[in-house]
Amino acid sequence: MESSYPGPMITQAEIDALLAAMQAEFDKTGDDGDRPGLISFQRDDWVGMALPTCCTSPARVIRYRGIQIKVSKERETRVWTRAEALALGEIAESFEDLKSIADAKV
């Protein structure tokens, strides 16, 4: 499954669709690596993004629907599976289960 968004910009609806596809793949395979793991934004794509995120503590960082968001000028705008995020060097302890859209601010 290709999880990367091919363009420089991404909408909330596109992010939600990618997250849903990853969760559905996990539901089908049972492979934890298929679950959503990370959302990254190229710095310029993040500016002005109206995504309803939350940050309940500095250690938890910015999250959307429980999925960590990282923003940097060196990052590409993309939604990563847990397996892909681990291959980038992310740590498994940073992963959280995908929350529903209704619970997105938690």
XYZ file of N, CA, C and O in Angstrom:
424
model
N 0.850 -1.189 0.000
C 0.000 0.000 0.000
C 0.888 1.243 0.000
O 1.792 1.366 0.815
N 0.649 2.140 -0.902
C 1.397 3.388 -0.963
C 0.762 4.372 -0.006
O -0.397 4.732 -0.158
N 1.530 4.812 0.998
C 0.956 5.679 2.012
C 1.319 7.138 1.807
O 0.796 7.998 2.471
N 2.203 7.403 0.904
C 2.663 8.768 0.701
C 1.666 9.559 -0.133
O 1.108 9.054 -1.095
N 1.462 10.789 0.263
C 0.671 11.697 -0.559
C 1.614 12.290 -1.594
O 2.674 12.801 -1.263
N 1.292 12.209 -2.891
C 2.236 12.577 -3.924
C 2.479 14.070 -4.118
O 3.478 14.451 -4.696
N 1.596 14.915 -3.647
C 1.741 16.342 -3.906
C 2.335 17.081 -2.735
O 2.519 16.526 -1.666
N 2.649 18.348 -2.923
C 3.259 19.128 -1.847
C 2.276 19.534 -0.757
O 2.674 19.791 0.365
N 0.988 19.577 -1.072
C -0.016 19.962 -0.081
C -0.934 18.787 0.151
O -1.101 17.936 -0.702
N -1.552 18.771 1.317
C -2.463 17.696 1.665
C -3.603 18.308 2.474
O -3.390 19.257 3.227
N -4.787 17.796 2.297
C -5.936 18.307 3.037
C -6.253 17.394 4.212
O -5.788 16.249 4.264
N -7.076 17.881 5.114
C -7.503 17.061 6.242
C -8.244 15.822 5.741
O -8.054 14.718 6.261
N -9.081 15.976 4.726
C -9.823 14.844 4.175
C -8.870 13.789 3.613
O -9.098 12.586 3.771
N -7.807 14.231 2.963
C -6.830 13.286 2.411
C -6.062 12.576 3.532
O -5.806 11.366 3.447
N -5.724 13.320 4.575
C -5.064 12.701 5.735
C -5.984 11.660 6.352
O -5.569 10.529 6.624
N -7.257 12.022 6.566
C -8.218 11.084 7.144
C -8.371 9.834 6.279
O -8.477 8.719 6.795
N -8.377 9.999 4.955
C -8.500 8.853 4.052
C -7.282 7.936 4.161
O -7.417 6.706 4.178
N -6.081 8.512 4.236
C -4.870 7.708 4.384
C -4.847 6.989 5.729
O -4.489 5.802 5.801
N -5.236 7.685 6.796
C -5.287 7.054 8.112
C -6.282 5.897 8.121
O -6.000 4.823 8.664
N -7.442 6.109 7.502
C -8.465 5.057 7.432
C -7.962 3.858 6.633
O -8.199 2.702 7.018
N -7.278 4.109 5.538
C -6.741 3.019 4.711
C -5.698 2.214 5.480
O -5.677 0.978 5.405
N -4.839 2.908 6.222
C -3.829 2.210 7.024
C -4.481 1.378 8.122
O -4.089 0.232 8.361
N -5.475 1.953 8.789
C -6.168 1.226 9.856
C -6.899 0.015 9.277
O -6.895 -1.065 9.879
N -7.502 0.166 8.111
C -8.199 -0.950 7.459
C -7.212 -2.057 7.084
O -7.522 -3.246 7.217
N -6.039 -1.670 6.623
C -5.010 -2.659 6.286
C -4.586 -3.423 7.540
O -4.440 -4.642 7.516
N -4.397 -2.711 8.651
C -4.084 -3.369 9.922
C -5.210 -4.318 10.331
O -4.954 -5.445 10.764
N -6.457 -3.869 10.209
C -7.596 -4.705 10.577
C -7.617 -5.993 9.749
O -8.024 -7.040 10.233
N -7.158 -5.898 8.496
C -7.141 -7.050 7.601
C -5.962 -7.983 7.900
O -6.128 -9.192 7.954
N -4.766 -7.400 8.124
C -3.551 -8.212 8.257
C -3.180 -8.531 9.706
O -2.490 -9.510 9.960
N -3.564 -7.646 10.638
C -3.137 -7.810 12.024
C -1.683 -7.425 12.247
O -1.151 -7.568 13.345
N -1.023 -6.911 11.209
C 0.382 -6.509 11.294
C 0.460 -5.100 11.854
O 0.011 -4.141 11.215
N 1.036 -4.949 13.044
C 1.133 -3.647 13.702
C 1.852 -2.614 12.840
O 1.598 -1.424 12.945
N 2.736 -3.057 11.977
C 3.466 -2.143 11.099
C 2.590 -1.444 10.083
O 2.978 -0.418 9.512
N 1.388 -1.985 9.834
C 0.458 -1.373 8.879
C -0.341 -0.222 9.479
O -0.982 0.531 8.750
N -0.327 -0.091 10.806
C -1.106 0.954 11.470
C -0.501 2.335 11.197
O 0.687 2.457 10.912
N -1.305 3.403 11.315
C -0.747 4.755 11.162
C 0.334 5.015 12.220
O 0.167 4.648 13.388
N 1.432 5.630 11.786
C 2.539 5.856 12.705
C 2.964 7.292 12.854
O 3.366 7.710 13.942
N 2.920 8.070 11.790
C 3.460 9.426 11.826
C 2.865 10.241 10.684
O 2.636 9.721 9.592
N 2.628 11.507 10.971
C 2.280 12.476 9.932
C 3.397 13.496 9.915
O 3.744 14.047 10.960
N 3.987 13.709 8.752
C 5.042 14.718 8.665
C 4.631 15.800 7.670
O 3.900 15.539 6.709
N 5.090 17.001 7.971
C 4.820 18.147 7.106
C 6.118 18.868 6.794
O 6.930 19.118 7.697
N 6.294 19.208 5.538
C 7.345 20.140 5.170
C 6.912 21.475 5.766
O 5.728 21.810 5.752
N 7.815 22.176 6.351
C 7.506 23.408 7.093
C 6.562 24.337 6.347
O 5.582 24.835 6.915
N 6.804 24.572 5.076
C 5.966 25.513 4.324
C 4.552 24.983 4.108
O 3.613 25.765 4.006
N 4.391 23.659 4.048
C 3.052 23.075 3.925
C 2.283 23.210 5.234
O 1.057 23.320 5.232
N 2.991 23.178 6.357
C 2.347 23.247 7.669
C 1.791 24.634 7.956
O 0.749 24.784 8.582
N 2.475 25.660 7.479
C 2.047 27.036 7.741
C 0.655 27.248 7.143
O 0.426 27.033 5.967
N -0.282 27.607 7.972
C -1.635 27.847 7.533
C -2.500 26.601 7.456
O -3.673 26.698 7.098
N -1.941 25.436 7.794
C -2.740 24.201 7.791
C -3.756 24.276 8.916
O -3.407 24.527 10.058
N -5.014 24.077 8.613
C -6.079 24.206 9.613
C -6.484 22.833 10.149
O -7.652 22.479 10.157
N -5.525 22.068 10.595
C -5.776 20.731 11.115
C -6.046 20.838 12.617
O -5.284 21.477 13.335
N -7.137 20.237 13.118
C -7.459 20.344 14.545
C -6.548 19.443 15.381
O -6.854 18.295 15.661
N -5.402 19.967 15.750
C -4.415 19.201 16.497
C -4.511 19.497 17.988
O -5.199 20.425 18.402
N -3.802 18.696 18.766
C -3.724 18.961 20.193
C -2.332 18.612 20.690
O -1.591 17.871 20.045
N -1.990 19.170 21.818
C -0.728 18.873 22.493
C -1.026 18.931 23.989
O -1.101 20.010 24.561
N -1.228 17.775 24.604
C -1.609 17.739 26.018
C -0.423 17.821 26.960
O -0.597 18.082 28.141
N 0.791 17.603 26.427
C 2.011 17.753 27.222
C 3.191 17.889 26.272
O 3.137 17.406 25.142
N 4.281 18.533 26.731
C 5.448 18.673 25.850
C 6.014 17.318 25.403
O 6.478 17.185 24.278
N 5.941 16.318 26.253
C 6.467 15.000 25.895
C 5.607 14.308 24.835
O 6.102 13.517 24.043
N 4.321 14.592 24.829
C 3.400 13.958 23.886
C 3.457 14.633 22.513
O 3.102 14.027 21.507
N 3.869 15.848 22.448
C 4.006 16.671 21.239
C 2.681 16.840 20.498
O 1.631 16.505 21.014
N 2.743 17.381 19.291
C 1.550 17.675 18.498
C 0.986 16.369 17.946
O 1.723 15.532 17.408
N -0.345 16.219 18.054
C -1.025 15.006 17.598
C -2.277 15.377 16.807
O -2.911 16.387 17.082
N -2.608 14.531 15.854
C -3.902 14.592 15.180
C -4.483 13.192 15.243
O -3.862 12.237 14.752
N -5.638 13.067 15.891
C -6.299 11.777 16.075
C -5.366 10.763 16.738
O -5.422 9.576 16.470
N -4.491 11.252 17.600
C -3.564 10.394 18.320
C -2.248 10.151 17.600
O -1.308 9.623 18.171
N -2.161 10.535 16.345
C -0.964 10.286 15.544
C -0.040 11.498 15.619
O -0.457 12.638 15.411
N 1.222 11.228 15.930
C 2.205 12.293 16.092
C 2.445 13.033 14.781
O 2.461 12.431 13.714
N 2.636 14.354 14.901
C 2.955 15.202 13.753
C 4.352 15.776 13.957
O 4.679 16.286 15.027
N 5.167 15.714 12.919
C 6.483 16.345 12.930
C 6.555 17.317 11.767
O 6.123 17.011 10.658
N 7.098 18.490 12.047
C 7.200 19.558 11.056
C 8.658 20.005 10.974
O 9.283 20.266 11.994
N 9.176 20.097 9.756
C 10.549 20.529 9.561
C 10.757 20.908 8.108
O 10.074 20.376 7.222
N 11.709 21.761 7.864
C 11.998 22.098 6.472
C 12.647 20.921 5.743
O 12.628 20.849 4.534
N 13.190 19.945 6.498
C 13.803 18.765 5.890
C 12.810 17.625 5.669
O 13.140 16.631 5.038
N 11.605 17.732 6.207
C 10.626 16.637 6.096
C 9.747 16.836 4.870
O 9.502 17.950 4.435
N 9.248 15.725 4.364
C 8.256 15.796 3.286
C 6.865 15.704 3.906
O 6.694 15.187 5.009
N 5.892 16.214 3.202
C 4.507 16.123 3.647
C 4.005 14.740 3.276
O 3.922 14.398 2.095
N 3.707 13.956 4.339
C 3.397 12.543 4.107
C 2.781 11.915 5.353
O 3.029 12.355 6.462
N 1.984 10.877 5.140
C 1.466 10.047 6.225
C 2.211 8.717 6.136
O 2.267 8.099 5.080
N 2.797 8.292 7.264
C 3.659 7.109 7.314
C 3.003 5.993 8.131
O 2.398 6.265 9.162
N 3.183 4.758 7.708
C 2.779 3.627 8.532
C 3.780 3.507 9.687
O 4.845 4.122 9.668
N 3.451 2.695 10.672
C 4.383 2.485 11.779
C 5.686 1.849 11.290
O 6.764 2.231 11.745
N 5.588 0.903 10.372
C 6.797 0.269 9.838
C 7.682 1.305 9.139
O 8.906 1.313 9.315
N 7.069 2.174 8.349
C 7.838 3.215 7.652
C 8.461 4.192 8.650
O 9.610 4.599 8.497
N 7.686 4.569 9.670
C 8.183 5.505 10.680
C 9.349 4.892 11.461
O 10.336 5.581 11.754
N 9.249 3.615 11.802
C 10.356 2.949 12.493
C 11.607 2.926 11.622
O 12.727 3.135 12.122
N 11.438 2.704 10.321
C 12.575 2.701 9.398
C 13.241 4.071 9.321
O 14.440 4.168 9.034
N 12.470 5.129 9.616
C 13.029 6.493 9.641
C 13.794 6.771 10.931
O 14.435 7.798 11.050
N 13.641 5.875 11.920
C 14.300 6.083 13.199
C 13.376 6.529 14.316
O 13.831 6.841 15.415
N 12.069 6.576 14.044
C 11.116 6.913 15.101
C 11.099 5.783 16.126
O 11.426 4.643 15.797
N 10.709 6.091 17.351
C 10.673 5.061 18.383
C 9.246 4.567 18.579
O 8.288 5.337 18.507
N 9.123 3.276 18.820
C 7.802 2.645 18.930
C 6.982 3.244 20.066
O 5.749 3.297 19.967
N 7.613 3.703 21.121
C 6.897 4.278 22.256
C 6.148 5.555 21.899
O 5.261 5.977 22.639
N 6.475 6.170 20.782
C 5.792 7.408 20.378
C 4.450 7.135 19.699
O 3.646 8.039 19.525
N 4.188 5.880 19.329
C 2.953 5.547 18.623
C 1.780 5.467 19.585
O 1.903 4.993 20.701
N 0.635 5.937 19.111
C -0.629 5.806 19.835
C -1.659 5.254 18.871
O -1.511 5.358 17.660
N -2.707 4.673 19.410
C -3.786 4.160 18.576
C -4.510 5.312 17.899
O -4.636 6.401 18.461
N -5.000 5.055 16.698
C -5.772 6.039 15.954
C -7.089 6.307 16.666
O -7.810 5.382 17.027
N -7.379 7.569 16.894
C -8.637 7.973 17.526
C -9.662 8.315 16.444
O -9.313 8.632 15.313
N -10.911 8.269 16.818
C -11.967 8.631 15.868
C -11.892 10.137 15.571
O -11.277 10.899 16.317
N -12.541 10.544 14.513
C -12.588 11.961 14.168
C -13.254 12.755 15.291
O -12.810 13.844 15.632
N -14.268 12.186 15.922
C -14.949 12.861 17.036
C -14.018 13.083 18.221
O -14.161 14.053 18.952
N -13.041 12.201 18.382
C -12.094 12.310 19.493
C -10.766 12.949 19.073
O -9.770 12.836 19.774
N -10.746 13.612 17.929
C -9.505 14.129 17.364
C -8.785 15.125 18.267
O -7.572 15.262 18.185
N -9.479 15.798 19.137
C -8.838 16.814 19.993
C -8.288 16.226 21.286
O -7.833 16.952 22.137
N -8.332 14.904 21.415
C -7.859 14.251 22.643
C -6.536 13.597 22.398
O -6.288 13.015 21.403
